[in-house]
Structures are given as structure tokens and as C-alpha cells.
Amino acid sequence: MIDQIAVILFGATILYIATTSRISAFVIILSVQGIMLFLASISQTETLKLAHALFITFETVVVKAFVLPLFIHHIIKKMGIKRETDPSLGSFTMLVLSTIIMSLSFVLSSMLKHAGSNINVLNFSVSLSAVIIGMLIITTRKKIISHVMGFLVLENGAFMMSLSLAPGVPIIVEAGVLFDVLIGVFLMGIFVNNMKAAFEDSDVSKLTRLSD
């Protein structure tokens, strides 16, 4: 029951994060998503070994709910970024697109279930929606810090999908993925700082004026 509530709330955070322009709210929602992923993974502990359950707890609570959001909060505070200004798609359009994506994800998941697939329709639908909406955020926002957070939404969706489809993935594989995510976010943080120093802005459209 707790895991289903957590998945539903995780889905609600996706809709909110797709429509908000407040960067600080984005960070808070990422932290909430980490907690929701932890609660959703609790139900898997009966089939997981103790070491694997402890690693998932570290990955979701420590890294996703605290370390990464705090790191991003440090960057946006340093750069003085408060809002995503002039995104390619407005909030209402993003809400409509996100709702359509979630609806189609539920339809696809139900079709797979009826075809004999052993998937959890709710978990698979929400996780697939998070992956697609994460990509949508990356392609429609202009602030590079929003791209970083869109990437984290995508990764959170991939985490939930892997948890629902293959809970027995070895720890070493999950550790490798987590290490890649940490390195990717830290490198993007360095890039954001350098971009701010060069252009006095973090709008990626500035990059179109790069030349030899």
C-alpha cells in the first residue's frame, strides 16, 4: 500500500516539475522524489538481500534526496538563478503534453499486461512517464541547470523502472550507474559555472553564437 501511494505521489511530482518555472521548487521536488523512490523500493526488500536493500536506501535517501539536491541548490544560489525564463513551451502546454504522455503510458502498460507481460501497470506507467517527461524538460528548457534537473528526473524514472522490472540487478551494476550519475551532475555543475563566467548567463541558446 505504501509503495503504491509513493508511486502515485512520484507521478504527481512529475506533473508539477514539468510545469513549474521556479528553480528552487524544482530542487525541492527532486528531493521529494528521492524519498518517494525509497518508499516505493521498501516493498522490494522481501526479495532483496540485506546489502542490496541498504545500498538502495543509501542511493535513494542519501544521494537522491539530499546530496544531489543540495549540490544543485548550491549552484543556483551561487549563480542567482530563480526562474526558468522564456521556456520553449509554456506551463499549460507542458501540463497538457505531460498528461497525454502519462495517459499513453498507462494505455501501453495495460496492453503489455494483457499481452502476458508480468509488469506492475502503475509502476511501469509512472516510470516510463518520468523518463519521457525528463527528456521533454531537457529539450524545452533554456537554462542549463534545468537540463541537469531534467536529466535527474529521467534517471529517477529509469531507477523506478529497473526496480519494477529487474529488482535483482547486482549491486555492482547499480553502483556503476550511480557513479556515472554523480560524475555527470558534478561535471555539468562545473560547466554551468564556466558558462556563467563566459556569458554571464546560463541560457544554452547563447551557445549558438560559439565560433572558432
mmCIF file of N, CA and C in Angstrom, residues 4-110:
data_model
loop_
_atom_site.group_PDB
_atom_site.id
_atom_site.type_symbol
_atom_site.label_atom_id
_atom_site.label_comp_id
_atom_site.label_asym_id
_atom_site.label_seq_id
_atom_site.Cartn_x
_atom_site.Cartn_y
_atom_site.Cartn_z
ATOM 1 N N GLN A 4 2.496 1.879 -3.356
ATOM 2 C CA GLN A 4 1.587 2.403 -4.367
ATOM 3 C C GLN A 4 1.322 3.896 -4.163
ATOM 4 N N ILE A 5 1.159 4.293 -2.886
ATOM 5 C CA ILE A 5 0.973 5.725 -2.592
ATOM 6 C C ILE A 5 2.211 6.509 -3.009
ATOM 7 N N ALA A 6 3.387 5.926 -2.722
ATOM 8 C CA ALA A 6 4.640 6.604 -3.084
ATOM 9 C C ALA A 6 4.756 6.765 -4.596
ATOM 10 N N VAL A 7 4.359 5.748 -5.350
ATOM 11 C CA VAL A 7 4.435 5.827 -6.810
ATOM 12 C C VAL A 7 3.463 6.877 -7.351
ATOM 13 N N ILE A 8 2.257 6.924 -6.771
ATOM 14 C CA ILE A 8 1.271 7.923 -7.201
ATOM 15 C C ILE A 8 1.784 9.340 -6.916
ATOM 16 N N LEU A 9 2.349 9.541 -5.716
ATOM 17 C CA LEU A 9 2.902 10.861 -5.377
ATOM 18 C C LEU A 9 4.090 11.198 -6.267
ATOM 19 N N PHE A 10 4.878 10.186 -6.597
ATOM 20 C CA PHE A 10 6.002 10.397 -7.520
ATOM 21 C C PHE A 10 5.472 10.891 -8.876
ATOM 22 N N GLY A 11 4.365 10.281 -9.329
ATOM 23 C CA GLY A 11 3.752 10.723 -10.584
ATOM 24 C C GLY A 11 3.260 12.158 -10.505
ATOM 25 N N ALA A 12 2.709 12.537 -9.318
ATOM 26 C CA ALA A 12 2.237 13.916 -9.138
ATOM 27 C C ALA A 12 3.404 14.898 -9.198
ATOM 28 N N THR A 13 4.555 14.494 -8.628
ATOM 29 C CA THR A 13 5.724 15.394 -8.671
ATOM 30 C C THR A 13 6.212 15.600 -10.102
ATOM 31 N N ILE A 14 6.032 14.584 -10.943
ATOM 32 C CA ILE A 14 6.454 14.726 -12.344
ATOM 33 C C ILE A 14 5.626 15.799 -13.039
ATOM 34 N N LEU A 15 4.304 15.765 -12.799
ATOM 35 C CA LEU A 15 3.435 16.774 -13.408
ATOM 36 C C LEU A 15 3.794 18.174 -12.915
ATOM 37 N N TYR A 16 4.081 18.279 -11.607
ATOM 38 C CA TYR A 16 4.419 19.598 -11.058
ATOM 39 C C TYR A 16 5.744 20.110 -11.617
ATOM 40 N N ILE A 17 6.727 19.205 -11.666
ATOM 41 C CA ILE A 17 8.060 19.619 -12.090
ATOM 42 C C ILE A 17 8.079 19.995 -13.573
ATOM 43 N N ALA A 18 7.134 19.418 -14.334
ATOM 44 C CA ALA A 18 7.071 19.724 -15.767
ATOM 45 C C ALA A 18 6.487 21.109 -16.021
ATOM 46 N N THR A 19 5.726 21.624 -15.042
ATOM 47 C CA THR A 19 5.017 22.882 -15.272
ATOM 48 C C THR A 19 5.603 24.066 -14.523
ATOM 49 N N THR A 20 6.367 23.824 -13.475
ATOM 50 C CA THR A 20 6.862 24.946 -12.679
ATOM 51 C C THR A 20 8.055 25.613 -13.358
ATOM 52 N N SER A 21 8.163 26.899 -13.136
ATOM 53 C CA SER A 21 9.323 27.642 -13.649
ATOM 54 C C SER A 21 10.256 28.050 -12.520
ATOM 55 N N ARG A 22 9.852 27.766 -11.280
ATOM 56 C CA ARG A 22 10.675 28.115 -10.125
ATOM 57 C C ARG A 22 11.760 27.063 -9.921
ATOM 58 N N ILE A 23 12.998 27.476 -10.045
ATOM 59 C CA ILE A 23 14.112 26.545 -9.942
ATOM 60 C C ILE A 23 14.219 25.948 -8.539
ATOM 61 N N SER A 24 13.949 26.789 -7.506
ATOM 62 C CA SER A 24 14.043 26.288 -6.130
ATOM 63 C C SER A 24 13.004 25.195 -5.885
ATOM 64 N N ALA A 25 11.803 25.351 -6.473
ATOM 65 C CA ALA A 25 10.768 24.314 -6.330
ATOM 66 C C ALA A 25 11.211 23.033 -7.017
ATOM 67 N N PHE A 26 11.912 23.203 -8.129
ATOM 68 C CA PHE A 26 12.449 22.058 -8.867
ATOM 69 C C PHE A 26 13.349 21.219 -7.948
ATOM 70 N N VAL A 27 14.212 21.917 -7.202
ATOM 71 C CA VAL A 27 15.165 21.231 -6.313
ATOM 72 C C VAL A 27 14.425 20.492 -5.197
ATOM 73 N N ILE A 28 13.424 21.160 -4.617
ATOM 74 C CA ILE A 28 12.653 20.526 -3.538
ATOM 75 C C ILE A 28 11.955 19.270 -4.049
ATOM 76 N N ILE A 29 11.384 19.351 -5.251
ATOM 77 C CA ILE A 29 10.676 18.203 -5.804
ATOM 78 C C ILE A 29 11.642 17.047 -6.071
ATOM 79 N N LEU A 30 12.865 17.366 -6.507
ATOM 80 C CA LEU A 30 13.854 16.300 -6.709
ATOM 81 C C LEU A 30 14.139 15.581 -5.391
ATOM 82 N N SER A 31 14.223 16.349 -4.322
ATOM 83 C CA SER A 31 14.455 15.747 -3.006
ATOM 84 C C SER A 31 13.272 14.871 -2.594
ATOM 85 N N VAL A 32 12.055 15.366 -2.851
ATOM 86 C CA VAL A 32 10.849 14.578 -2.537
ATOM 87 C C VAL A 32 10.826 13.299 -3.368
ATOM 88 N N GLN A 33 11.241 13.391 -4.620
ATOM 89 C CA GLN A 33 11.269 12.196 -5.471
ATOM 90 C C GLN A 33 12.208 11.139 -4.894
ATOM 91 N N GLY A 34 13.336 11.581 -4.312
ATOM 92 C CA GLY A 34 14.250 10.626 -3.681
ATOM 93 C C GLY A 34 13.573 9.861 -2.555
ATOM 94 N N ILE A 35 12.800 10.580 -1.736
ATOM 95 C CA ILE A 35 12.075 9.930 -0.633
ATOM 96 C C ILE A 35 11.010 8.983 -1.184
ATOM 97 N N MET A 36 10.288 9.418 -2.234
ATOM 98 C CA MET A 36 9.252 8.565 -2.823
ATOM 99 C C MET A 36 9.869 7.288 -3.413
ATOM 100 N N LEU A 37 11.050 7.416 -4.029
ATOM 101 C CA LEU A 37 11.724 6.229 -4.573
ATOM 102 C C LEU A 37 12.119 5.271 -3.446
ATOM 103 N N PHE A 38 12.531 5.840 -2.320
ATOM 104 C CA PHE A 38 12.880 4.996 -1.173
ATOM 105 C C PHE A 38 11.650 4.234 -0.670
ATOM 106 N N LEU A 39 10.536 4.952 -0.513
ATOM 107 C CA LEU A 39 9.314 4.300 -0.026
ATOM 108 C C LEU A 39 8.811 3.255 -1.021
ATOM 109 N N ALA A 40 8.945 3.580 -2.326
ATOM 110 C CA ALA A 40 8.492 2.625 -3.339
ATOM 111 C C ALA A 40 9.352 1.373 -3.357
ATOM 112 N N SER A 41 10.623 1.521 -2.983
ATOM 113 C CA SER A 41 11.535 0.365 -3.013
ATOM 114 C C SER A 41 11.436 -0.485 -1.756
ATOM 115 N N ILE A 42 10.775 0.051 -0.696
ATOM 116 C CA ILE A 42 10.657 -0.706 0.552
ATOM 117 C C ILE A 42 9.969 -2.050 0.315
ATOM 118 N N SER A 43 8.967 -2.038 -0.571
ATOM 119 C CA SER A 43 8.211 -3.273 -0.818
ATOM 120 C C SER A 43 9.069 -4.352 -1.435
ATOM 121 N N GLN A 44 10.231 -3.948 -2.012
ATOM 122 C CA GLN A 44 11.100 -4.925 -2.667
ATOM 123 C C GLN A 44 12.046 -5.609 -1.676
ATOM 124 N N THR A 45 12.099 -5.111 -0.443
ATOM 125 C CA THR A 45 13.099 -5.620 0.487
ATOM 126 C C THR A 45 12.921 -7.099 0.817
ATOM 127 N N GLU A 46 11.691 -7.614 0.632
ATOM 128 C CA GLU A 46 11.471 -9.029 0.928
ATOM 129 C C GLU A 46 12.195 -9.917 -0.071
ATOM 130 N N THR A 47 12.382 -9.400 -1.296
ATOM 131 C CA THR A 47 13.055 -10.199 -2.330
ATOM 132 C C THR A 47 14.514 -9.804 -2.486
ATOM 133 N N LEU A 48 14.950 -8.788 -1.747
ATOM 134 C CA LEU A 48 16.332 -8.319 -1.858
ATOM 135 C C LEU A 48 17.144 -8.759 -0.653
ATOM 136 N N LYS A 49 18.435 -8.932 -0.876
ATOM 137 C CA LYS A 49 19.324 -9.234 0.241
ATOM 138 C C LYS A 49 19.551 -7.962 1.052
ATOM 139 N N LEU A 50 20.009 -8.143 2.292
ATOM 140 C CA LEU A 50 20.175 -7.001 3.197
ATOM 141 C C LEU A 50 21.127 -5.961 2.608
ATOM 142 N N ALA A 51 22.245 -6.428 2.033
ATOM 143 C CA ALA A 51 23.224 -5.491 1.480
ATOM 144 C C ALA A 51 22.616 -4.675 0.340
ATOM 145 N N HIS A 52 21.805 -5.344 -0.484
ATOM 146 C CA HIS A 52 21.175 -4.643 -1.606
ATOM 147 C C HIS A 52 20.157 -3.621 -1.099
ATOM 148 N N ALA A 53 19.395 -4.002 -0.086
ATOM 149 C CA ALA A 53 18.403 -3.077 0.487
ATOM 150 C C ALA A 53 19.091 -1.863 1.096
ATOM 151 N N LEU A 54 20.224 -2.089 1.775
ATOM 152 C CA LEU A 54 20.965 -0.975 2.368
ATOM 153 C C LEU A 54 21.532 -0.064 1.295
ATOM 154 N N PHE A 55 22.000 -0.658 0.190
ATOM 155 C CA PHE A 55 22.544 0.166 -0.894
ATOM 156 C C PHE A 55 21.446 1.023 -1.522
ATOM 157 N N ILE A 56 20.263 0.428 -1.731
ATOM 158 C CA ILE A 56 19.151 1.196 -2.296
ATOM 159 C C ILE A 56 18.757 2.337 -1.355
ATOM 160 N N THR A 57 18.793 2.071 -0.046
ATOM 161 C CA THR A 57 18.499 3.128 0.931
ATOM 162 C C THR A 57 19.507 4.261 0.820
ATOM 163 N N PHE A 58 20.790 3.887 0.709
ATOM 164 C CA PHE A 58 21.836 4.912 0.543
ATOM 165 C C PHE A 58 21.630 5.691 -0.760
ATOM 166 N N GLU A 59 21.326 4.965 -1.821
ATOM 167 C CA GLU A 59 21.183 5.593 -3.144
ATOM 168 C C GLU A 59 20.001 6.572 -3.183
ATOM 169 N N THR A 60 18.878 6.164 -2.601
ATOM 170 C CA THR A 60 17.675 6.998 -2.693
ATOM 171 C C THR A 60 17.652 8.110 -1.643
ATOM 172 N N VAL A 61 17.900 7.746 -0.377
ATOM 173 C CA VAL A 61 17.760 8.726 0.704
ATOM 174 C C VAL A 61 18.961 9.671 0.760
ATOM 175 N N VAL A 62 20.164 9.094 0.760
ATOM 176 C CA VAL A 62 21.356 9.931 0.928
ATOM 177 C C VAL A 62 21.684 10.700 -0.347
ATOM 178 N N VAL A 63 21.789 9.966 -1.465
ATOM 179 C CA VAL A 63 22.250 10.602 -2.705
ATOM 180 C C VAL A 63 21.138 11.391 -3.397
ATOM 181 N N LYS A 64 20.010 10.713 -3.690
ATOM 182 C CA LYS A 64 18.952 11.357 -4.495
ATOM 183 C C LYS A 64 18.147 12.396 -3.709
ATOM 184 N N ALA A 65 17.947 12.147 -2.407
ATOM 185 C CA ALA A 65 17.106 13.065 -1.629
ATOM 186 C C ALA A 65 17.889 14.211 -1.002
ATOM 187 N N PHE A 66 19.218 14.013 -0.804
ATOM 188 C CA PHE A 66 19.974 15.059 -0.109
ATOM 189 C C PHE A 66 21.202 15.551 -0.883
ATOM 190 N N VAL A 67 22.103 14.657 -1.255
ATOM 191 C CA VAL A 67 23.378 15.094 -1.844
ATOM 192 C C VAL A 67 23.176 15.867 -3.154
ATOM 193 N N LEU A 68 22.468 15.267 -4.109
ATOM 194 C CA LEU A 68 22.291 15.922 -5.407
ATOM 195 C C LEU A 68 21.447 17.206 -5.309
ATOM 196 N N PRO A 69 20.293 17.191 -4.597
ATOM 197 C CA PRO A 69 19.541 18.451 -4.455
ATOM 198 C C PRO A 69 20.336 19.553 -3.764
ATOM 199 N N LEU A 70 21.125 19.198 -2.728
ATOM 200 C CA LEU A 70 21.932 20.211 -2.046
ATOM 201 C C LEU A 70 23.011 20.764 -2.966
ATOM 202 N N PHE A 71 23.590 19.910 -3.779
ATOM 203 C CA PHE A 71 24.613 20.361 -4.730
ATOM 204 C C PHE A 71 24.003 21.335 -5.749
ATOM 205 N N ILE A 72 22.836 20.983 -6.277
ATOM 206 C CA ILE A 72 22.169 21.862 -7.237
ATOM 207 C C ILE A 72 21.740 23.165 -6.569
ATOM 208 N N HIS A 73 21.248 23.062 -5.321
ATOM 209 C CA HIS A 73 20.868 24.276 -4.578
ATOM 210 C C HIS A 73 22.074 25.199 -4.417
ATOM 211 N N HIS A 74 23.238 24.614 -4.157
ATOM 212 C CA HIS A 74 24.468 25.414 -4.024
ATOM 213 C C HIS A 74 24.778 26.141 -5.331
ATOM 214 N N ILE A 75 24.604 25.453 -6.453
ATOM 215 C CA ILE A 75 24.902 26.055 -7.759
ATOM 216 C C ILE A 75 23.953 27.214 -8.055
ATOM 217 N N ILE A 76 22.638 26.979 -7.872
ATOM 218 C CA ILE A 76 21.679 28.036 -8.230
ATOM 219 C C ILE A 76 21.788 29.229 -7.292
ATOM 220 N N LYS A 77 22.167 28.983 -6.029
ATOM 221 C CA LYS A 77 22.366 30.092 -5.091
ATOM 222 C C LYS A 77 23.581 30.908 -5.489
ATOM 223 N N LYS A 78 24.637 30.199 -5.920
ATOM 224 C CA LYS A 78 25.863 30.871 -6.328
ATOM 225 C C LYS A 78 25.639 31.699 -7.591
ATOM 226 N N MET A 79 24.806 31.180 -8.485
ATOM 227 C CA MET A 79 24.576 31.853 -9.766
ATOM 228 C C MET A 79 23.407 32.838 -9.716
ATOM 229 N N GLY A 80 22.610 32.766 -8.638
ATOM 230 C CA GLY A 80 21.488 33.681 -8.509
ATOM 231 C C GLY A 80 20.342 33.386 -9.464
ATOM 232 N N ILE A 81 20.156 32.106 -9.796
ATOM 233 C CA ILE A 81 19.076 31.721 -10.708
ATOM 234 C C ILE A 81 17.816 31.455 -9.887
ATOM 235 N N LYS A 82 16.704 32.077 -10.281
ATOM 236 C CA LYS A 82 15.449 31.870 -9.551
ATOM 237 C C LYS A 82 14.364 31.226 -10.414
ATOM 238 N N ARG A 83 14.328 31.589 -11.688
ATOM 239 C CA ARG A 83 13.262 31.074 -12.549
ATOM 240 C C ARG A 83 13.793 30.658 -13.906
ATOM 241 N N GLU A 84 13.079 29.733 -14.531
ATOM 242 C CA GLU A 84 13.328 29.382 -15.921
ATOM 243 C C GLU A 84 12.550 30.380 -16.763
ATOM 244 N N THR A 85 13.256 31.315 -17.355
ATOM 245 C CA THR A 85 12.585 32.379 -18.113
ATOM 246 C C THR A 85 12.462 32.002 -19.578
ATOM 247 N N ASP A 86 11.321 32.303 -20.142
ATOM 248 C CA ASP A 86 11.066 32.113 -21.567
ATOM 249 C C ASP A 86 11.389 30.695 -22.054
ATOM 250 N N PRO A 87 10.764 29.663 -21.456
ATOM 251 C CA PRO A 87 10.980 28.296 -21.960
ATOM 252 C C PRO A 87 10.352 28.123 -23.334
ATOM 253 N N SER A 88 10.766 27.092 -24.042
ATOM 254 C CA SER A 88 10.239 26.863 -25.395
ATOM 255 C C SER A 88 8.747 26.554 -25.364
ATOM 256 N N LEU A 89 8.277 25.909 -24.304
ATOM 257 C CA LEU A 89 6.861 25.585 -24.150
ATOM 258 C C LEU A 89 6.356 26.154 -22.822
ATOM 259 N N GLY A 90 5.169 26.750 -22.841
ATOM 260 C CA GLY A 90 4.594 27.319 -21.626
ATOM 261 C C GLY A 90 4.113 26.244 -20.655
ATOM 262 N N SER A 91 3.759 26.694 -19.437
ATOM 263 C CA SER A 91 3.350 25.755 -18.384
ATOM 264 C C SER A 91 2.108 24.961 -18.782
ATOM 265 N N PHE A 92 1.119 25.650 -19.388
ATOM 266 C CA PHE A 92 -0.117 24.949 -19.745
ATOM 267 C C PHE A 92 0.145 23.884 -20.819
ATOM 268 N N THR A 93 0.962 24.254 -21.811
ATOM 269 C CA THR A 93 1.298 23.283 -22.869
ATOM 270 C C THR A 93 2.039 22.079 -22.287
ATOM 271 N N MET A 94 2.970 22.368 -21.372
ATOM 272 C CA MET A 94 3.707 21.270 -20.734
ATOM 273 C C MET A 94 2.772 20.367 -19.923
ATOM 274 N N LEU A 95 1.779 20.995 -19.249
ATOM 275 C CA LEU A 95 0.821 20.202 -18.468
ATOM 276 C C LEU A 95 0.013 19.290 -19.391
ATOM 277 N N VAL A 96 -0.439 19.838 -20.518
ATOM 278 C CA VAL A 96 -1.223 19.029 -21.463
ATOM 279 C C VAL A 96 -0.376 17.889 -22.023
ATOM 280 N N LEU A 97 0.860 18.216 -22.458
ATOM 281 C CA LEU A 97 1.729 17.186 -23.016
ATOM 282 C C LEU A 97 2.058 16.109 -21.981
ATOM 283 N N SER A 98 2.336 16.540 -20.756
ATOM 284 C CA SER A 98 2.676 15.575 -19.699
ATOM 285 C C SER A 98 1.495 14.664 -19.390
ATOM 286 N N THR A 99 0.297 15.238 -19.372
ATOM 287 C CA THR A 99 -0.904 14.430 -19.125
ATOM 288 C C THR A 99 -1.111 13.407 -20.248
ATOM 289 N N ILE A 100 -0.892 13.846 -21.484
ATOM 290 C CA ILE A 100 -1.029 12.922 -22.623
ATOM 291 C C ILE A 100 0.011 11.805 -22.525
ATOM 292 N N ILE A 101 1.242 12.171 -22.176
ATOM 293 C CA ILE A 101 2.311 11.165 -22.045
ATOM 294 C C ILE A 101 1.958 10.145 -20.971
ATOM 295 N N MET A 102 1.450 10.631 -19.833
ATOM 296 C CA MET A 102 1.098 9.703 -18.750
ATOM 297 C C MET A 102 -0.075 8.811 -19.160
ATOM 298 N N SER A 103 -1.033 9.390 -19.851
ATOM 299 C CA SER A 103 -2.189 8.592 -20.287
ATOM 300 C C SER A 103 -1.757 7.504 -21.267
ATOM 301 N N LEU A 104 -0.921 7.883 -22.240
ATOM 302 C CA LEU A 104 -0.448 6.898 -23.221
ATOM 303 C C LEU A 104 0.421 5.829 -22.556
ATOM 304 N N SER A 105 1.167 6.229 -21.524
ATOM 305 C CA SER A 105 1.992 5.259 -20.799
ATOM 306 C C SER A 105 1.113 4.225 -20.109
ATOM 307 N N PHE A 106 -0.006 4.686 -19.518
ATOM 308 C CA PHE A 106 -0.936 3.742 -18.874
ATOM 309 C C PHE A 106 -1.564 2.818 -19.912
ATOM 310 N N VAL A 107 -1.919 3.366 -21.074
ATOM 311 C CA VAL A 107 -2.513 2.534 -22.130
ATOM 312 C C VAL A 107 -1.506 1.473 -22.587
ATOM 313 N N LEU A 108 -0.240 1.903 -22.827
ATOM 314 C CA LEU A 108 0.793 0.963 -23.258
ATOM 315 C C LEU A 108 1.038 -0.113 -22.203
ATOM 316 N N SER A 109 1.109 0.303 -20.928
ATOM 317 C CA SER A 109 1.350 -0.657 -19.845
ATOM 318 C C SER A 109 0.207 -1.666 -19.744
ATOM 319 N N SER A 110 -1.019 -1.189 -19.902
ATOM 320 C CA SER A 110 -2.176 -2.100 -19.844
ATOM 321 C C SER A 110 -2.144 -3.088 -20.999
#
